[in-house]
Short mmCIF file of C-alpha atoms in Angstrom, two decimals:
data_model
loop_
_atom_site.label_atom_id
_atom_site.label_comp_id
_atom_site.label_asym_id
_atom_site.label_seq_id
_atom_site.Cartn_x
_atom_site.Cartn_y
_atom_site.Cartn_z
CA MET A 182 0.00 0.00 0.00
CA GLY A 183 2.99 2.28 0.37
CA VAL A 184 3.56 4.87 -2.32
CA VAL A 185 4.90 3.40 -5.57
CA GLN A 186 6.14 5.06 -8.73
CA THR A 187 2.86 5.06 -10.61
CA ALA A 188 0.93 8.16 -11.64
CA ALA A 189 -1.21 7.81 -8.50
CA GLY A 190 1.88 7.20 -6.37
CA LEU A 191 3.67 10.21 -7.76
CA ARG A 192 0.66 12.39 -7.11
CA ALA A 193 0.40 11.06 -3.54
CA SER A 194 4.06 11.92 -2.95
CA PHE A 195 3.58 15.41 -4.35
CA GLU A 196 0.42 16.04 -2.35
CA ALA A 197 2.09 14.79 0.83
CA ARG A 198 4.92 17.31 0.48
CA ARG A 199 2.48 20.04 -0.53
CA ALA A 200 0.26 19.37 2.50
CA CYS A 201 3.26 19.51 4.84
CA TRP A 202 4.69 22.71 3.36
CA GLY A 203 1.55 24.69 4.14
CA ALA A 204 0.56 23.02 7.40
CA LYS A 205 0.12 25.11 10.54
CA PRO A 206 -0.32 23.71 14.05
CA GLY A 207 -3.86 23.69 15.38
CA ALA A 208 -5.45 22.51 18.60
CA LEU A 209 -7.75 19.53 19.08
CA ARG A 210 -11.41 20.27 19.68
CA TRP A 211 -12.54 16.63 20.03
CA GLN A 212 -10.70 13.52 21.17
CA PRO A 213 -12.78 10.35 20.90
CA PRO A 214 -11.63 6.88 21.93
CA PRO A 215 -9.75 4.86 19.29
CA PRO A 216 -11.90 2.89 16.84
CA ALA A 217 -10.24 -0.43 17.72
CA ARG A 218 -9.12 -2.01 20.95
CA GLY A 219 -5.51 -3.07 21.34
CA ASP A 220 -3.94 -6.48 21.85
CA ARG A 221 -2.17 -6.74 25.22
CA ALA A 222 0.01 -9.66 24.10
CA ALA A 223 1.15 -7.67 21.07
CA GLY A 224 1.80 -4.67 23.31
CA ARG A 225 4.00 -6.74 25.63
CA ARG A 226 6.00 -8.00 22.65
CA LEU A 227 6.56 -4.44 21.46
CA VAL A 228 7.76 -3.35 24.91
CA ASN A 229 10.29 -6.19 24.75
CA GLY A 230 11.50 -4.99 21.36
CA LEU A 231 9.77 -7.70 19.32
CA LEU A 232 8.02 -6.41 16.20
CA LEU A 233 5.86 -9.26 14.91
CA PHE A 234 3.87 -8.03 11.93
CA ASP A 235 2.44 -10.19 9.14
CA GLY A 236 4.26 -13.29 10.39
CA ALA A 237 7.73 -11.68 10.27
CA LEU A 238 9.67 -10.86 13.45
CA HIS A 239 12.30 -8.17 14.01
CA GLU A 240 14.00 -7.68 17.35
CA LEU A 241 15.06 -4.18 18.39
CA GLU A 242 18.03 -3.47 20.61
CA ASP A 243 17.43 -1.20 23.59
CA ASP A 244 16.57 2.36 22.51
CA ALA A 245 16.74 1.40 18.83
CA SER A 246 14.20 2.84 16.40
CA PRO A 247 11.77 0.73 14.36
CA TRP A 248 12.26 3.20 11.50
CA GLU A 249 15.82 1.89 11.04
CA ILE A 250 14.49 -1.55 10.01
CA THR A 251 14.40 -2.61 6.39
CA PRO A 252 10.85 -4.02 6.09
CA PRO A 253 10.66 -7.64 4.86
CA GLY A 254 7.65 -6.82 2.67
CA ALA A 255 5.04 -4.24 1.73
CA ARG A 256 2.38 -5.57 4.13
CA TRP A 257 4.87 -5.45 7.03
CA SER A 258 5.79 -1.88 6.13
CA ASP A 259 2.14 -0.84 5.89
CA ILE A 260 1.42 -2.20 9.38
CA LEU A 261 4.39 -0.36 10.82
CA HIS A 262 3.66 2.96 9.08
CA GLY A 263 -0.09 2.70 9.71
CA HIS A 264 0.61 3.04 13.47
CA GLY A 265 -2.07 0.55 14.52
CA TRP A 266 0.46 -0.76 17.08
CA ILE A 267 -0.27 2.39 19.10
CA ASP A 268 -3.51 0.72 20.25
CA ASP A 269 -1.52 -2.32 21.45
CA LEU A 270 0.90 -0.23 23.51
CA ALA A 271 -1.86 2.01 24.88
CA CYS A 272 -3.85 -0.88 26.32
CA LEU A 273 -0.96 -1.81 28.67
CA SER A 274 -1.61 1.35 30.70
CA ASP A 275 1.91 1.75 32.08
CA GLY A 276 4.44 4.52 31.82
CA HIS A 277 7.06 2.54 29.89
CA SER A 278 4.68 1.57 27.08
CA ARG A 279 3.36 5.13 26.80
CA ARG A 280 6.88 6.58 26.60
CA LEU A 281 7.86 4.04 23.97
CA MET A 282 4.74 4.84 21.93
CA ALA A 283 5.45 8.57 22.09
CA ARG A 284 9.13 8.14 21.18
CA TRP A 285 8.37 6.11 18.07
CA VAL A 286 5.70 8.56 16.90
CA HIS A 287 7.93 11.62 17.38
CA GLN A 288 10.74 9.78 15.58
CA TRP A 289 8.40 9.11 12.65
CA ILE A 290 7.41 12.77 12.48
CA GLY A 291 11.08 13.81 12.50
CA LEU A 292 11.92 11.44 9.66
CA TYR A 293 8.81 11.55 7.48
CA GLY A 294 6.73 14.46 8.71
CA GLN A 295 7.70 16.60 5.73
CA GLY A 296 5.77 14.34 3.36
CA VAL A 297 8.69 12.12 2.39
CA GLY A 298 9.43 8.41 2.65
CA PRO A 299 7.10 5.40 2.85
CA GLY A 300 3.66 5.49 4.36
CA TRP A 301 2.21 8.40 2.41
CA ALA A 302 -0.71 6.52 0.93
CA PRO A 303 -4.20 7.85 1.76
CA GLN A 304 -5.33 4.79 3.76
CA LEU A 305 -2.14 4.74 5.86
CA ALA A 306 -2.33 8.47 6.49
CA ALA A 307 -5.93 8.02 7.66
CA ARG A 308 -4.85 5.30 10.11
CA ARG A 309 -2.07 7.46 11.54
CA LEU A 310 -4.27 10.52 11.91
CA VAL A 311 -6.92 8.56 13.80
CA ARG A 312 -4.43 6.97 16.22
CA TRP A 313 -2.56 10.18 16.85
CA VAL A 314 -5.72 12.10 17.70
CA ALA A 315 -7.21 9.31 19.82
CA HIS A 316 -3.98 8.93 21.87
CA ALA A 317 -2.81 12.55 21.73
CA THR A 318 -2.79 12.94 25.53
CA ASP A 319 -0.31 10.10 25.96
CA LEU A 320 1.74 11.09 22.93
CA LEU A 321 2.21 14.64 24.26
CA ASN A 322 2.78 13.75 27.92
CA GLY A 323 6.32 14.93 28.66
CA ALA A 324 6.88 16.18 25.10
CA SER A 325 9.03 19.26 24.54
CA GLU A 326 7.59 22.43 23.06
CA ALA A 327 9.28 21.62 19.74
CA GLN A 328 7.84 18.09 19.71
CA SER A 329 4.34 19.38 20.49
CA HIS A 330 4.61 21.96 17.72
CA ALA A 331 5.79 19.32 15.24
CA PHE A 332 3.03 16.92 16.32
CA PHE A 333 0.19 19.39 15.75
CA ARG A 334 1.74 20.54 12.51
CA ALA A 335 1.89 16.92 11.34
CA LEU A 336 -1.76 16.41 12.30
CA SER A 337 -2.70 19.45 10.24
CA ALA A 338 -0.65 18.13 7.31
CA HIS A 339 -2.38 14.75 7.46
CA ALA A 340 -5.79 16.41 7.47
CA ARG A 341 -4.87 18.59 4.47
CA TYR A 342 -3.46 15.57 2.63
CA LEU A 343 -6.63 13.51 3.13
CA ASP A 344 -8.85 16.44 2.12
CA ARG A 345 -7.08 16.42 -1.26
CA LEU A 346 -6.59 12.71 -1.85
CA TRP A 347 -9.46 10.78 -0.30
CA ARG A 348 -11.02 10.35 -3.74
CA GLN A 349 -7.85 8.58 -4.92
CA ALA A 350 -8.17 5.73 -2.42
CA PRO A 351 -9.18 2.42 -4.06
CA ALA A 352 -12.91 1.70 -4.04
CA GLY A 353 -14.11 -0.58 -1.26
CA ILE A 354 -12.95 -0.87 2.34
CA ALA A 355 -9.82 1.21 1.63
CA ARG A 356 -11.97 4.12 0.40
CA ILE A 357 -14.28 3.89 3.41
CA GLU A 358 -11.35 3.86 5.86
CA THR A 359 -9.76 6.82 4.10
CA VAL A 360 -12.98 8.86 4.04
CA ALA A 361 -13.56 8.08 7.71
CA GLY A 362 -10.05 9.36 8.48
CA MET A 363 -10.69 12.50 6.45
CA LEU A 364 -13.91 13.16 8.38
CA PHE A 365 -12.10 12.47 11.64
CA GLY A 366 -9.56 15.17 10.84
CA ARG A 367 -12.23 17.70 9.84
CA VAL A 368 -14.23 17.15 13.03
CA SER A 369 -11.41 16.80 15.58
CA LEU A 370 -9.05 19.62 14.56
CA GLU A 371 -9.74 23.31 15.07
CA GLY A 372 -10.02 25.13 11.79
CA GLY A 373 -10.94 21.93 9.96
CA LEU A 374 -13.36 21.97 7.06
CA ALA A 375 -17.00 20.98 7.35
CA PRO A 376 -17.67 17.22 6.89
CA GLY A 377 -19.03 18.03 3.45
CA PRO A 378 -19.13 15.30 0.82
CA GLY A 379 -17.57 12.66 3.07
CA VAL A 380 -20.90 11.90 4.75
CA VAL A 381 -22.52 11.11 1.41
CA GLU A 382 -19.44 9.22 0.19
CA LEU A 383 -19.54 6.88 3.20
CA GLY A 384 -23.14 6.03 2.39
CA ARG A 385 -22.45 5.58 -1.32
CA SER A 386 -19.39 3.39 -0.75
CA ALA A 387 -21.14 1.26 1.87
CA ALA A 388 -24.10 0.68 -0.44
CA ALA A 389 -21.73 -0.27 -3.27
CA ILE A 390 -19.80 -2.98 -1.40
CA VAL A 391 -22.42 -4.47 0.97
CA ASP A 392 -24.92 -6.72 -0.79
CA PRO A 393 -28.61 -7.05 0.19
CA ASP A 394 -27.79 -9.98 2.52
CA GLY A 395 -25.03 -8.08 4.32
CA GLY A 396 -22.18 -9.82 2.50
CA ILE A 397 -19.07 -8.44 0.84
CA GLU A 398 -17.18 -9.60 -2.24
CA SER A 399 -14.09 -10.99 -0.46
CA ARG A 400 -16.23 -13.40 1.62
CA ASN A 401 -13.64 -12.89 4.36
CA PRO A 402 -15.36 -12.81 7.79
CA GLN A 403 -12.58 -10.66 9.22
CA ASP A 404 -13.03 -8.10 6.45
CA LEU A 405 -16.72 -7.93 7.38
CA LEU A 406 -15.86 -7.37 11.05
CA GLY A 407 -13.39 -4.61 10.16
CA LEU A 408 -15.91 -2.88 7.91
CA ILE A 409 -18.56 -2.89 10.64
CA GLU A 410 -16.04 -1.36 13.07
CA ILE A 411 -15.13 1.41 10.60
CA LEU A 412 -18.76 2.23 9.74
CA ASP A 413 -19.83 2.17 13.39
CA TRP A 414 -17.04 4.48 14.40
CA SER A 415 -17.47 6.81 11.40
CA ALA A 416 -21.18 7.16 12.20
CA GLU A 417 -20.16 8.57 15.58
CA ILE A 418 -17.80 11.00 13.84
CA VAL A 419 -20.64 12.29 11.69
CA ARG A 420 -22.94 12.65 14.70
CA ALA A 421 -20.21 14.50 16.61
CA ALA A 422 -20.29 17.06 13.82
CA GLY A 423 -24.01 17.61 14.47
CA LEU A 424 -25.10 15.69 11.39
CA GLU A 425 -26.81 12.39 10.68
CA PRO A 426 -25.12 9.60 8.73
CA ASP A 427 -26.34 8.89 5.21
CA PRO A 428 -29.29 6.43 5.33
CA ARG A 429 -27.32 4.01 3.13
CA HIS A 430 -24.56 4.01 5.75
CA ILE A 431 -26.98 2.92 8.49
CA SER A 432 -28.75 0.47 6.22
CA ALA A 433 -25.46 -1.28 5.42
CA LEU A 434 -24.72 -1.69 9.13
CA SER A 435 -28.18 -3.14 9.78
CA ARG A 436 -27.58 -5.76 7.06
CA MET A 437 -24.04 -6.65 8.08
CA ARG A 438 -24.66 -7.41 11.75
CA PRO A 439 -26.89 -10.46 11.13
CA ALA A 440 -24.41 -11.65 8.49
CA LEU A 441 -21.56 -11.38 10.99
CA ALA A 442 -23.58 -13.20 13.66
CA ALA A 443 -23.97 -16.13 11.27
CA LEU A 444 -20.18 -16.48 11.10
CA VAL A 445 -19.53 -16.56 14.86
CA HIS A 446 -18.65 -19.83 16.55
CA ALA A 447 -19.79 -20.90 20.02
CA ASN A 448 -16.60 -19.44 21.54
CA GLY A 449 -17.30 -15.97 20.13
CA HIS A 450 -14.61 -16.14 17.43
CA LEU A 451 -15.15 -15.87 13.69
CA ALA A 452 -14.78 -18.67 11.19
CA ARG A 453 -11.38 -18.55 9.43
CA PHE A 454 -12.23 -18.78 5.74
CA HIS A 455 -10.90 -16.92 2.68
CA GLY A 456 -8.07 -15.10 4.41
CA ALA A 457 -9.64 -14.50 7.84
CA ARG A 458 -7.04 -14.88 10.56
CA ALA A 459 -7.40 -14.25 14.29
CA SER A 460 -10.49 -12.57 15.76
CA GLU A 461 -10.91 -11.29 19.27
CA ALA A 462 -14.20 -12.36 20.87
CA GLY A 463 -14.64 -8.98 22.54
CA ALA A 464 -14.28 -7.13 19.25
CA VAL A 465 -16.81 -9.46 17.61
CA ALA A 466 -19.32 -8.93 20.44
CA THR A 467 -18.92 -5.15 20.20
CA ALA A 468 -19.42 -5.18 16.44
CA LEU A 469 -22.60 -7.25 16.81
CA GLY A 470 -24.09 -4.62 19.15
CA ALA A 471 -26.84 -5.21 21.67
CA PRO A 472 -29.04 -8.29 21.18
CA SER A 473 -31.94 -6.02 20.32
CA ASP A 474 -29.87 -4.61 17.43
CA ARG A 475 -29.35 -8.02 15.85
CA THR A 476 -31.80 -9.97 13.82
CA ARG A 477 -31.63 -13.75 13.76
CA ALA A 478 -28.33 -14.97 12.35
CA HIS A 479 -29.43 -16.10 8.92
CA LEU A 480 -28.13 -19.09 7.03
CA GLY A 481 -26.17 -18.40 3.89
CA ALA A 482 -24.45 -15.20 5.04
CA LEU A 483 -21.51 -14.45 2.72
CA GLY A 484 -22.06 -17.88 1.19
CA TYR A 485 -21.64 -19.86 4.42
CA ALA A 486 -24.08 -22.17 6.14
CA ARG A 487 -24.28 -22.28 9.94
CA MET A 488 -25.53 -25.14 12.10
CA ALA A 489 -25.74 -24.60 15.87
CA ALA A 490 -27.08 -26.86 18.62
CA GLY A 491 -26.17 -27.22 22.27
CA GLU A 492 -22.59 -25.96 22.70
CA ALA A 493 -21.57 -26.84 19.14
CA THR A 494 -21.37 -24.75 15.98
CA VAL A 495 -20.57 -25.93 12.47
CA ILE A 496 -19.84 -23.37 9.73
CA VAL A 497 -19.52 -24.58 6.13
CA ASP A 498 -18.26 -22.81 2.99
CA THR A 499 -21.14 -23.25 0.54
CA ALA A 500 -20.35 -20.76 -2.24
CA PRO A 501 -17.77 -20.29 -5.01
CA PRO A 502 -14.43 -18.64 -4.19
CA PRO A 503 -14.65 -14.85 -4.39
CA ARG A 504 -13.87 -12.98 -7.57
CA GLY A 505 -11.08 -10.50 -7.84
CA ARG A 506 -7.33 -10.60 -7.88
CA GLY A 507 -4.98 -12.19 -5.43
CA LEU A 508 -4.79 -15.61 -3.86
CA ARG A 509 -8.17 -17.35 -3.71
CA HIS A 510 -8.90 -20.19 -1.33
CA ALA A 511 -10.03 -23.57 -2.67
CA SER A 512 -12.32 -24.44 0.24
CA ALA A 513 -15.51 -25.75 -1.38
CA LEU A 514 -17.72 -27.40 1.30
CA ALA A 515 -14.99 -27.17 3.96
CA PHE A 516 -16.28 -26.93 7.51
CA GLU A 517 -15.22 -25.88 11.01
CA LEU A 518 -16.55 -27.35 14.26
CA THR A 519 -16.34 -25.64 17.65
CA SER A 520 -17.48 -27.22 20.93
CA GLY A 521 -18.10 -24.64 23.65
CA PRO A 522 -14.90 -22.61 24.08
CA ALA A 523 -12.72 -25.06 22.14
CA PRO A 524 -12.17 -25.23 18.36
CA VAL A 525 -12.14 -28.86 17.23
CA ILE A 526 -12.07 -29.03 13.41
CA VAL A 527 -10.52 -25.97 11.75
CA ASN A 528 -8.86 -24.72 8.59
CA ALA A 529 -5.10 -24.20 8.49
CA GLY A 530 -5.85 -20.51 7.88
CA SER A 531 -4.23 -17.91 5.67
CA GLY A 532 -0.50 -18.44 5.20
CA LEU A 533 0.11 -14.80 4.27
CA GLY A 534 3.07 -13.49 6.22
CA PHE A 535 4.77 -16.88 6.46
CA GLY A 536 6.33 -16.81 3.01
CA GLU A 537 5.03 -17.30 -0.51
CA ASP A 538 4.99 -21.09 -0.26
CA ARG A 539 2.95 -21.03 2.95
CA ALA A 540 0.52 -18.51 1.46
CA VAL A 541 -0.15 -20.83 -1.50
CA GLU A 542 -0.37 -23.86 0.78
CA GLY A 543 -2.83 -22.15 3.13
CA ALA A 544 -5.14 -21.39 0.20
CA SER A 545 -5.16 -24.95 -1.14
CA THR A 546 -7.85 -27.57 -0.61
CA LEU A 547 -5.33 -29.63 1.39
CA SER A 548 -5.33 -26.98 4.15
CA HIS A 549 -9.10 -27.17 4.62
CA SER A 550 -11.42 -29.69 6.24
CA THR A 551 -13.00 -30.98 3.07
CA VAL A 552 -12.31 -33.65 0.43
CA SER A 553 -9.36 -33.85 -1.92
CA LEU A 554 -9.06 -35.93 -5.07
CA ARG A 555 -5.68 -37.61 -5.52
CA GLY A 556 -4.11 -35.17 -3.04
CA GLU A 557 -4.79 -32.19 -5.30
CA SER A 558 -6.36 -28.79 -4.75
CA HIS A 559 -9.55 -28.08 -6.64
CA PRO A 560 -9.53 -25.22 -9.18
CA VAL A 561 -11.11 -21.93 -8.14
CA ARG A 562 -12.30 -21.12 -11.67
CA GLY A 563 -13.89 -23.25 -14.37
CA PRO A 564 -13.64 -23.00 -18.17
CA GLY A 565 -13.55 -19.43 -19.39
CA GLN A 566 -12.71 -18.28 -15.86
CA ARG A 567 -16.30 -18.80 -14.82
CA PRO A 568 -16.80 -19.39 -11.06
CA VAL A 569 -17.05 -23.04 -10.09
CA ARG A 570 -20.49 -24.00 -8.81
CA VAL A 571 -20.80 -24.57 -5.07
CA ALA A 572 -24.07 -24.53 -3.12
CA GLY A 573 -25.57 -25.75 0.12
CA THR A 574 -28.78 -25.51 2.13
CA VAL A 575 -29.59 -26.22 5.77
CA THR A 576 -32.92 -27.61 6.93
CA ARG A 577 -34.21 -28.20 10.44
CA GLU A 578 -35.88 -31.57 11.11
CA SER A 579 -37.13 -33.21 14.27
CA ASP A 580 -33.84 -35.11 14.58
CA GLY A 581 -31.62 -32.04 14.18
CA LEU A 582 -30.07 -29.92 11.44
CA TRP A 583 -29.20 -31.22 7.99
CA LEU A 584 -26.91 -29.66 5.40
CA MET A 585 -26.98 -30.74 1.76
CA GLY A 586 -24.05 -29.36 -0.22
CA GLU A 587 -22.83 -29.81 -3.76
CA SER A 588 -19.58 -28.71 -5.37
CA ARG A 589 -18.82 -28.91 -9.08
CA ALA A 590 -15.28 -27.64 -8.55
CA TRP A 591 -13.85 -31.04 -9.59
CA VAL A 592 -15.96 -31.37 -12.75
CA PRO A 593 -13.70 -29.48 -15.20
CA ALA A 594 -10.64 -31.55 -14.32
CA TYR A 595 -12.13 -34.95 -13.47
CA GLY A 596 -15.85 -34.94 -14.28
CA LEU A 597 -16.72 -35.62 -10.63
CA VAL A 598 -19.34 -33.87 -8.50
CA HIS A 599 -18.70 -33.72 -4.74
CA GLU A 600 -21.77 -34.03 -2.53
CA ARG A 601 -21.44 -33.41 1.21
CA ARG A 602 -24.22 -34.26 3.64
CA LEU A 603 -23.92 -33.22 7.31
CA HIS A 604 -26.21 -33.86 10.28
CA LEU A 605 -25.93 -32.16 13.69
CA ASP A 606 -28.03 -33.67 16.44
CA PRO A 607 -30.26 -31.46 18.66
CA ALA A 608 -27.86 -31.70 21.60
CA GLY A 609 -24.84 -30.63 19.58
CA THR A 610 -22.93 -33.76 20.62
CA ALA A 611 -22.81 -35.67 17.32
CA LEU A 612 -21.97 -34.57 13.79
CA GLY A 613 -22.47 -37.12 11.03
CA GLY A 614 -21.04 -36.74 7.55
CA GLU A 615 -21.27 -38.37 4.16
CA ASP A 616 -18.96 -37.40 1.29
CA THR A 617 -19.72 -38.70 -2.19
CA PHE A 618 -17.97 -38.32 -5.54
CA VAL A 619 -20.12 -39.15 -8.56
CA ALA A 620 -19.94 -38.82 -12.35
CA SER A 621 -23.51 -39.04 -13.67
CA ALA A 622 -23.62 -37.38 -17.08
CA GLN A 623 -22.03 -39.04 -20.08
CA ALA A 624 -19.63 -36.12 -20.59
CA GLU A 625 -18.57 -36.30 -16.94
CA ARG A 626 -17.88 -40.05 -17.20
CA ALA A 627 -15.87 -39.56 -20.35
CA ARG A 628 -13.79 -36.90 -18.62
CA LEU A 629 -13.19 -39.19 -15.62
CA ASN A 630 -12.10 -42.07 -17.86
CA GLU A 631 -9.76 -39.76 -19.73
CA MET A 632 -8.05 -38.53 -16.56
CA LEU A 633 -8.36 -41.73 -14.48
CA PRO A 634 -8.89 -44.85 -16.60
CA PRO A 635 -11.12 -47.51 -14.98
CA GLY A 636 -9.22 -49.72 -12.56
CA LEU A 637 -6.34 -47.28 -12.14
CA ALA A 638 -5.05 -47.64 -8.59
CA SER A 639 -4.99 -43.88 -8.10
CA ARG A 640 -8.77 -43.51 -8.32
CA TRP A 641 -8.98 -42.50 -4.70
CA PHE A 642 -10.01 -39.50 -2.65
CA GLU A 643 -9.57 -38.26 0.90
CA ALA A 644 -11.72 -36.62 3.50
CA ARG A 645 -9.39 -34.44 5.57
CA PHE A 646 -10.02 -33.05 9.07
CA VAL A 647 -7.63 -30.35 10.31
CA ILE A 648 -7.43 -30.43 14.12
CA HIS A 649 -6.81 -27.30 16.20
CA PRO A 650 -3.23 -27.37 17.55
CA ASP A 651 -4.40 -27.00 21.17
CA ALA A 652 -6.10 -30.41 20.93
CA ASP A 653 -4.40 -33.79 21.21
CA VAL A 654 -5.12 -36.48 18.59
CA ARG A 655 -4.36 -40.19 18.73
CA PRO A 656 -5.48 -43.28 16.79
CA ALA A 657 -8.15 -45.41 18.48
CA LEU A 658 -10.06 -48.66 18.00
CA ASN A 659 -7.15 -50.38 16.24
CA GLY A 660 -6.83 -47.66 13.63
CA ARG A 661 -10.52 -47.51 12.77
CA ALA A 662 -11.07 -44.25 14.68
CA ALA A 663 -9.26 -41.21 16.08
CA LEU A 664 -9.68 -39.66 19.54
CA ILE A 665 -9.53 -35.86 19.87
CA VAL A 666 -8.86 -34.57 23.40
CA LEU A 667 -9.57 -30.86 23.91
CA PRO A 668 -7.61 -28.59 26.30
CA GLY A 669 -10.46 -28.55 28.86
CA GLY A 670 -10.69 -32.34 28.87
CA GLY A 671 -13.58 -32.74 26.44
CA ARG A 672 -13.27 -35.67 24.03
CA TRP A 673 -14.55 -36.26 20.51
CA MET A 674 -14.24 -39.52 18.60
CA LEU A 675 -14.07 -39.65 14.81
CA ARG A 676 -15.29 -42.95 13.34
CA THR A 677 -15.69 -43.98 9.72
CA ASP A 678 -16.74 -46.85 7.49
CA ALA A 679 -13.37 -46.70 5.73
CA SER A 680 -10.81 -49.41 6.36
CA GLU A 681 -8.37 -47.08 8.08
CA VAL A 682 -8.12 -43.71 9.80
CA VAL A 683 -4.69 -42.08 9.48
CA VAL A 684 -3.32 -39.31 11.70
CA ARG A 685 -0.77 -37.15 9.89
CA PRO A 686 1.25 -34.04 10.82
CA GLY A 687 -0.21 -30.73 9.71
CA GLN A 688 0.26 -27.00 10.13
CA TYR A 689 -1.88 -24.19 11.50
CA HIS A 690 -1.21 -20.57 10.59
CA ASP A 691 -1.45 -18.43 13.71
CA PRO A 692 -0.70 -14.73 13.03
CA ALA A 693 0.52 -14.33 16.62
CA ARG A 694 3.39 -16.76 15.93
CA VAL A 695 6.57 -16.36 13.92
CA HIS A 696 6.24 -19.84 12.42
CA PRO A 697 3.19 -22.01 11.63
CA ARG A 698 2.10 -24.17 14.55
CA ALA A 699 2.40 -27.92 14.31
CA THR A 700 -0.91 -29.73 14.44
CA LYS A 701 -2.49 -32.97 13.23
CA LEU A 702 -4.74 -34.04 10.35
CA ILE A 703 -7.14 -36.93 10.39
CA VAL A 704 -7.34 -38.45 6.91
CA VAL A 705 -9.90 -40.98 5.70
CA THR A 706 -9.45 -42.49 2.22
CA GLY A 707 -12.11 -43.79 -0.16
CA GLU A 708 -12.15 -45.25 -3.67
CA ILE A 709 -14.09 -44.32 -6.80
CA LEU A 710 -15.47 -47.46 -8.49
CA GLU A 711 -17.93 -47.45 -11.40
CA TYR A 712 -18.09 -43.63 -11.42
CA TRP A 713 -19.03 -43.43 -7.75
CA GLY A 714 -17.36 -43.39 -4.33
CA ARG A 715 -18.47 -42.60 -0.79
CA ILE A 716 -17.07 -42.11 2.70
CA THR A 717 -19.30 -41.89 5.76
CA TRP A 718 -17.95 -40.63 9.06
CA SER A 719 -19.12 -39.33 12.44
CA LEU A 720 -17.76 -37.05 15.13
CA GLU A 721 -19.25 -37.85 18.52
CA GLN A 722 -18.64 -36.13 21.85
CA LEU A 723 -17.79 -38.68 24.52
CA PRO A 724 -19.09 -38.44 28.08
#
């Protein structure tokens, strides 16, 4: 996101210097709380000189400056220059963390406060402005007169810069975050402009990216959470200016909250699909608002199906991979299972930040709890780059909840349709599953025979179950089952009609760690005979 040598990047660099040349210090007239809560664990790492951003760790010597580091990548640099780490240090509430926070900010202003260097992209400038204003009291505590003067001058420069460049931010969440930062500067700084077109732009942008069901194009639950936080907070900015948010702004929020609720597991955390990483339960609860503000969590939000009973939740990916550029996850009909506070079946999660190989691996079918044919990842686009067809519906019967899902992701390559049938009992203590591969149409059978001639030994497929790394997994019943022991002592048994259950090593991508965490996979293998193959399995909570 940092400024690059494109026409837009060159203009951003020019406007940054121009905004700084004419900036004059001005006082604050409004200091709201920050829009996001900090992470205490991340704050403690920073105090100890450990900068862990985007999976890459740098260790600072005592009194060293983070601005001396050569960033390992653009995402790492954006996190550092966006100053979101201020929230992490602020939540420690001790003098050392506050002094460290202030020192790093004043160092940044001294190095880059004239509109030079990395970080002068509209979205990053908006993030800095918001954090500096929200934490201004701590940042100025003990500051010299020269530092205070430079700080307020830099605030004024950021506000001027955003006033000129907010329209240049990419459409979508980046535009909304930038406009919110621009409004924040206009409302919080003395001498700032009236909110003006930003109020309407927030409504227009929200209406453009939030669909009628409250979903967004990326299908990333964490993106949805972040968008709700930005729109909630920006609505308060508008009201602080004595205005009312655009009706489209409020309408988008009312649609997104039920969609978010449908993606929350029993432990309060979000499902980790399509790039979603960690989510803090408190942040999720805040974004959902009061119970009276939420409608019933509907099935099918963002293309996911949710089954909940007792203390168990099951969330299934029942839609095609999202459109757009970048790495897309091949997770058709993958599911996650959470039992009370403990995740049981998970996805490996996004590998971004752990290297290019890990990023590709984390997006593959093999990193999700679904089926794989011949150990391959299913394509995310069909012929002519058309989306692969994936669908699923949930029905409630007297004996519990049933999901019927179908994926045609394997049809272009192998002519095989994957059907997944799940059943969650009313008590939430048993999840039954049936995975079928079938080639019904003549063209599909011809394709299968072309790729896998009849009788070929490799006509096999796997149902894979990624286990959360906090759980312990061991073979049971002479290799016909696997026992999963949760941290709190709860136990789940996976049984199957297959001849063997195999426990293999796996990896789990935790953004709070420098390296992926070791975990286990349970793998059940089936065969395709006469254009058809099936595996049945069950996960049962033991007393």
